[in-house]
PDB file of C-alpha atoms in Angstrom:
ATOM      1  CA  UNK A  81     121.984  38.227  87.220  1.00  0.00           C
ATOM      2  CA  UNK A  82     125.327  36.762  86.136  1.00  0.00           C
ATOM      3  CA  UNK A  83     126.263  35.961  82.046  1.00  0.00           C
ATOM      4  CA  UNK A  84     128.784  34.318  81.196  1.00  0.00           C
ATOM      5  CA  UNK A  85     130.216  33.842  77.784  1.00  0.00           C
ATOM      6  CA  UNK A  86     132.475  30.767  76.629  1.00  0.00           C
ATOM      7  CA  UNK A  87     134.038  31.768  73.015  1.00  0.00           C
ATOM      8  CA  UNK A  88     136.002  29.811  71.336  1.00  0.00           C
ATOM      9  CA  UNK A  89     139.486  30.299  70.606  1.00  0.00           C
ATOM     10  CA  UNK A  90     139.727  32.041  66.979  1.00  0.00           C
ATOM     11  CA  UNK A  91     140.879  28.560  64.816  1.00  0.00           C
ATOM     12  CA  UNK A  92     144.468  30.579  63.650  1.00  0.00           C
ATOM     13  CA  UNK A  93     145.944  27.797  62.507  1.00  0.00           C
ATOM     14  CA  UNK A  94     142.575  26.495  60.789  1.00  0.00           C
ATOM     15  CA  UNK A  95     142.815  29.900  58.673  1.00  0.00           C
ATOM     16  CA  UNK A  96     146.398  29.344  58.229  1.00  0.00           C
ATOM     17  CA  UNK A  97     145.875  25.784  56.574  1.00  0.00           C
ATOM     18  CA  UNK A  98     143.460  26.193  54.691  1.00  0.00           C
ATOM     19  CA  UNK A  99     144.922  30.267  53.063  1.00  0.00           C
ATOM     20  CA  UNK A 100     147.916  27.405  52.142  1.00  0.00           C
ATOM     21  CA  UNK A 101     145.662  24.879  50.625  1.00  0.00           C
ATOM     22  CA  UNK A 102     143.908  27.567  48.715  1.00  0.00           C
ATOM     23  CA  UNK A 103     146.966  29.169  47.193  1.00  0.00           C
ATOM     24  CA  UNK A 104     148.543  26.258  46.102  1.00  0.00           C
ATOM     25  CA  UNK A 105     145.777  24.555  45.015  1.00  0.00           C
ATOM     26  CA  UNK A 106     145.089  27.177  42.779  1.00  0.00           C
ATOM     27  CA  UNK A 107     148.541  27.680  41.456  1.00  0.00           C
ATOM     28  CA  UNK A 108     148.318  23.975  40.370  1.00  0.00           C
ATOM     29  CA  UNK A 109     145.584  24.017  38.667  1.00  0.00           C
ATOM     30  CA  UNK A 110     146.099  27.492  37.072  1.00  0.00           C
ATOM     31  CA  UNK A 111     150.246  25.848  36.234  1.00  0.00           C
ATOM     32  CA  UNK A 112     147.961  22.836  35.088  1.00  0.00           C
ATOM     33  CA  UNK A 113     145.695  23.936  32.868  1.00  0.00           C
ATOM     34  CA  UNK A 114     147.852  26.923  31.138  1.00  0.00           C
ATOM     35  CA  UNK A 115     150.965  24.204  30.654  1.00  0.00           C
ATOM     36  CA  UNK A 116     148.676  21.701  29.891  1.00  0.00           C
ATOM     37  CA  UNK A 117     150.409  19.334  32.256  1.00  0.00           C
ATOM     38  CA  UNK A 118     148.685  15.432  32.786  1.00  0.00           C
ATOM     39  CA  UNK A 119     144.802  15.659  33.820  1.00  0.00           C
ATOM     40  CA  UNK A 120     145.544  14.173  36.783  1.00  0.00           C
ATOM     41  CA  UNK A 121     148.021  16.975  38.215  1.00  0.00           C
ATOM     42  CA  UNK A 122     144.878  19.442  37.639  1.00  0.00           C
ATOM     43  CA  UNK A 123     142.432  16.794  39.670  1.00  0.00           C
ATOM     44  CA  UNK A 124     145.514  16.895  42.053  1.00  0.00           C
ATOM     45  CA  UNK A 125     145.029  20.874  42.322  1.00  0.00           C
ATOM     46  CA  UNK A 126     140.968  20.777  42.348  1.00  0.00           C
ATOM     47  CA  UNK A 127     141.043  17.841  45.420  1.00  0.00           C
ATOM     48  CA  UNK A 128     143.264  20.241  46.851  1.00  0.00           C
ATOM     49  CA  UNK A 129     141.757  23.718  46.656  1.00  0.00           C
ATOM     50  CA  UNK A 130     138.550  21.812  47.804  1.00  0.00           C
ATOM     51  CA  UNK A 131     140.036  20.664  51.083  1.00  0.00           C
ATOM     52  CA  UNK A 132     141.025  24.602  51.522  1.00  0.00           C
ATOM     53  CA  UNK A 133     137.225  25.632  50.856  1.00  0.00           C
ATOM     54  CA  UNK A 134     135.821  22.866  53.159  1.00  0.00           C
ATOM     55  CA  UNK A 135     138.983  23.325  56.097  1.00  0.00           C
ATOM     56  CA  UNK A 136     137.961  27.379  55.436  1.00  0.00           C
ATOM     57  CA  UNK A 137     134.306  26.946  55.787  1.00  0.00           C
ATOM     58  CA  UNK A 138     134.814  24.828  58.860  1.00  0.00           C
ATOM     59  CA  UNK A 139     136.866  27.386  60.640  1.00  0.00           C
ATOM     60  CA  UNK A 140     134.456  29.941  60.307  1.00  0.00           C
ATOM     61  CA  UNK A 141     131.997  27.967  61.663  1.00  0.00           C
ATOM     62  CA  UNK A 142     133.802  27.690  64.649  1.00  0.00           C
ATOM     63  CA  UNK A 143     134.548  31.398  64.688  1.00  0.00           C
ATOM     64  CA  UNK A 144     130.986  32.654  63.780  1.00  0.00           C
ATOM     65  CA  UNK A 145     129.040  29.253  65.638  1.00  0.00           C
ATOM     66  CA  UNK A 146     131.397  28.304  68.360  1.00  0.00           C
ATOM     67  CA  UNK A 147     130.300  30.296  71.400  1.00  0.00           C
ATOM     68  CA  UNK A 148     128.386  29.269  74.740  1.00  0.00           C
ATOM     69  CA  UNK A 149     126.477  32.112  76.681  1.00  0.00           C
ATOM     70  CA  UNK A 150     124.621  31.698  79.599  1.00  0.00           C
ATOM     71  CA  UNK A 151     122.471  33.861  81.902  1.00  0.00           C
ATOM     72  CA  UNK A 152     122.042  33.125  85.377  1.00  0.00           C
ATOM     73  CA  UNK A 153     119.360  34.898  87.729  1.00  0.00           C
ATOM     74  CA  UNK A 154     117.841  33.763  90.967  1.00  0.00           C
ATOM     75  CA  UNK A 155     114.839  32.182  89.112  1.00  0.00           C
ATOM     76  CA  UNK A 156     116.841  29.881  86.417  1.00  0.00           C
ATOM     77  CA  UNK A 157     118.951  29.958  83.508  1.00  0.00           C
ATOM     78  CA  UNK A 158     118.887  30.983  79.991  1.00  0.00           C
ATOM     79  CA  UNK A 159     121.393  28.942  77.808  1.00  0.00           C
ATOM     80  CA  UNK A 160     122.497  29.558  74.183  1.00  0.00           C
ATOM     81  CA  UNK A 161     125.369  27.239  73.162  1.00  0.00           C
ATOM     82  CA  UNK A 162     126.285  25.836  69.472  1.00  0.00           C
ATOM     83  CA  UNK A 163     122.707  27.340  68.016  1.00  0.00           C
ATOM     84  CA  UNK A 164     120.231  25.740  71.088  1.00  0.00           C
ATOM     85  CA  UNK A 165     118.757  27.671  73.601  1.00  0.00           C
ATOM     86  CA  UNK A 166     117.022  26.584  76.989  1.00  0.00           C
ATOM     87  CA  UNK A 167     115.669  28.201  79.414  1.00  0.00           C
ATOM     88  CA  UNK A 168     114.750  26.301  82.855  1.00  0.00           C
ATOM     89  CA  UNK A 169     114.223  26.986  86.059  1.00  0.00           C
ATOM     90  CA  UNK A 170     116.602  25.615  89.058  1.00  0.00           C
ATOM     91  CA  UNK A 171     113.963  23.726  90.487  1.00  0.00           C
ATOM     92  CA  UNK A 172     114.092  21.870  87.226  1.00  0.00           C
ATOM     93  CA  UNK A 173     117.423  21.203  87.378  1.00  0.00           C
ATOM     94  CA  UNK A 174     117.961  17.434  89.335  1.00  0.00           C
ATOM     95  CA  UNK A 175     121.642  17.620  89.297  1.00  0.00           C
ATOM     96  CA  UNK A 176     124.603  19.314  87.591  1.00  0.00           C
ATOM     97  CA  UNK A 177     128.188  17.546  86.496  1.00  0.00           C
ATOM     98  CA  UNK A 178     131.623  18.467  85.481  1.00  0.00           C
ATOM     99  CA  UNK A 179     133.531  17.055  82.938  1.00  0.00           C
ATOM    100  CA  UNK A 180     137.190  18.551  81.467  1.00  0.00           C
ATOM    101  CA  UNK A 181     135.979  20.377  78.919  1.00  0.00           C
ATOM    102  CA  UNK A 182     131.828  20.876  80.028  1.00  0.00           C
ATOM    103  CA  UNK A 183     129.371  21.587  82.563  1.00  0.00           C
ATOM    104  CA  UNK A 184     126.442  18.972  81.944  1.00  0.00           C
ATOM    105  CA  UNK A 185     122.737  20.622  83.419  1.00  0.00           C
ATOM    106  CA  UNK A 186     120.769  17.603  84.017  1.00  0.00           C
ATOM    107  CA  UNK A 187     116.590  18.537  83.805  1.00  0.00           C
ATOM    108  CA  UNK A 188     113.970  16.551  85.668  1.00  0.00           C
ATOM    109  CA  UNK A 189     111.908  16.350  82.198  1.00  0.00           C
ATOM    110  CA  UNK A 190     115.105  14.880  80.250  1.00  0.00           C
ATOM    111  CA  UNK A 191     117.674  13.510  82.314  1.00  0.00           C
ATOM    112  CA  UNK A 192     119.370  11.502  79.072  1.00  0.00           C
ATOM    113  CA  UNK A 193     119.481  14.862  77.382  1.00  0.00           C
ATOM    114  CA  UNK A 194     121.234  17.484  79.704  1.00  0.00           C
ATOM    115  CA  UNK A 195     121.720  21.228  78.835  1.00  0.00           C
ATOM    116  CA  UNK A 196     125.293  21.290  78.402  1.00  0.00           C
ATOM    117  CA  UNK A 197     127.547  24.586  78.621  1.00  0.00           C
ATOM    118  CA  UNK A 198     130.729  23.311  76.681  1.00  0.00           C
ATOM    119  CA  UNK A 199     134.006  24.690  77.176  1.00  0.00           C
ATOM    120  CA  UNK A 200     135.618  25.946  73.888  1.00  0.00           C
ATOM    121  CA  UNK A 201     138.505  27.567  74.734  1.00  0.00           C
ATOM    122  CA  UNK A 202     140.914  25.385  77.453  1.00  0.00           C
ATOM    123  CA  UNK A 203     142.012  29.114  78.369  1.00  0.00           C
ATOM    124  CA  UNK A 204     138.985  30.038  79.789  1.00  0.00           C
ATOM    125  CA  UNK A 205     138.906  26.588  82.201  1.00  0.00           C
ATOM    126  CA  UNK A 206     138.488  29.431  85.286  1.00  0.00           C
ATOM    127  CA  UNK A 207     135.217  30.899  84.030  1.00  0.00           C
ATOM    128  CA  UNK A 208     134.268  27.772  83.341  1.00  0.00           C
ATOM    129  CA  UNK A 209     135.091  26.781  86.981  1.00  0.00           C
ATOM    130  CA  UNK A 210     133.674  30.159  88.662  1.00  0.00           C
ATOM    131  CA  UNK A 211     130.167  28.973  86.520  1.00  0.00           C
ATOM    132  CA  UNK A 212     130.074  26.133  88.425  1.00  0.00           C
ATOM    133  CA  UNK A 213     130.335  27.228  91.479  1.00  0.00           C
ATOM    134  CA  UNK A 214     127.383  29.767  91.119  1.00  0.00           C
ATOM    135  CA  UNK A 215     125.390  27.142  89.676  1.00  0.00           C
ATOM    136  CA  UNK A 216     126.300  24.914  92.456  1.00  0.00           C
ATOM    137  CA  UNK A 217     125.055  27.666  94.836  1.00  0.00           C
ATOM    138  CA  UNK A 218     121.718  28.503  92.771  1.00  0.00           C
ATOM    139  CA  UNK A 219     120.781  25.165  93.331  1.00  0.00           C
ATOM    140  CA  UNK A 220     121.275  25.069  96.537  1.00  0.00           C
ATOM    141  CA  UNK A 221     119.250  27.642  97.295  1.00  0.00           C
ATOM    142  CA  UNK A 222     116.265  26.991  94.990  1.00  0.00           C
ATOM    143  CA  UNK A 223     116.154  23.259  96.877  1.00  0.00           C
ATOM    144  CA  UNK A 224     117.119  25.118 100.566  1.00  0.00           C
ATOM    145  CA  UNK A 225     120.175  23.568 101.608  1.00  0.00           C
ATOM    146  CA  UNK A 226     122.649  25.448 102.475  1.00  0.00           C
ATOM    147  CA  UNK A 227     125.411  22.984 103.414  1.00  0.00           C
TER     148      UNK A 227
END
């Protein structure tokens, strides 16, 4: 039994935009409303500060959301990846892609809705890679070819 785990990359720069937005979106509208400068410079600090909360909230999304793990055993799989989970078994499993940044588990049941194991870090392409080869393998054991 193998698990691998696909994190993303903590969004730095996410944090670092939005602290920015925050700060001066506040000092506007605090420089705004105690200088009673033009309405629209205090509008001008709220749109701001709000696109600080929303780039914030996103980015710890992606910290607290943005993960992939998946178990492999001789029997099947058990994936958990952007708040799904499946669990299959290989002989389920009719055929299994790459793509740059994803491995794509295609299931007898639902082949227009594969399990997909996304990569969310580019530094972690290797894992990614070493996945696929064990689930290549798995496969070709639960179907009996061993070319």
């Amino acid at each position: 039994m193998n698990t691998y785990r696909l994190d993303a990359a903590l969004p730095v720069r996410a944090f670092g935009n939005a602290a920015v937005l925050l700060v001066v979106g506040g000092i506007l509208v605090a420089l705004a409303s105690g200088l009673q400068w033009h309405v629209a410079v205090t509008i001008i600090g709220l749109v701001v500060l709000l696109l600080g909360a929303v780039l914030l909230t996103l980015a710890l999304l992606v910290t607290f959301r943005g993960r992939a793990r998946i178990t492999i055993t001789d029997g099947g799989y058990e994936l958990n990846a952007l708040g799904r989970t499946a669990s299959r078994k290989w002989t389920d499993v009719t055929r299994a892609t790459m793509t740059e940044n994803e491995l794509r588990l295609y299931v007898r049941d639902d082949e227009e809705h594969p399990d997909r194991v996304p990569l969310l870090d580019p530094a972690r392409h290797r894992e990614l890679d070493r996945l696929a080869d064990e689930v290549t393998e798995r496969m070709r054991q639960a179907y009996g070819r061993l070319d």
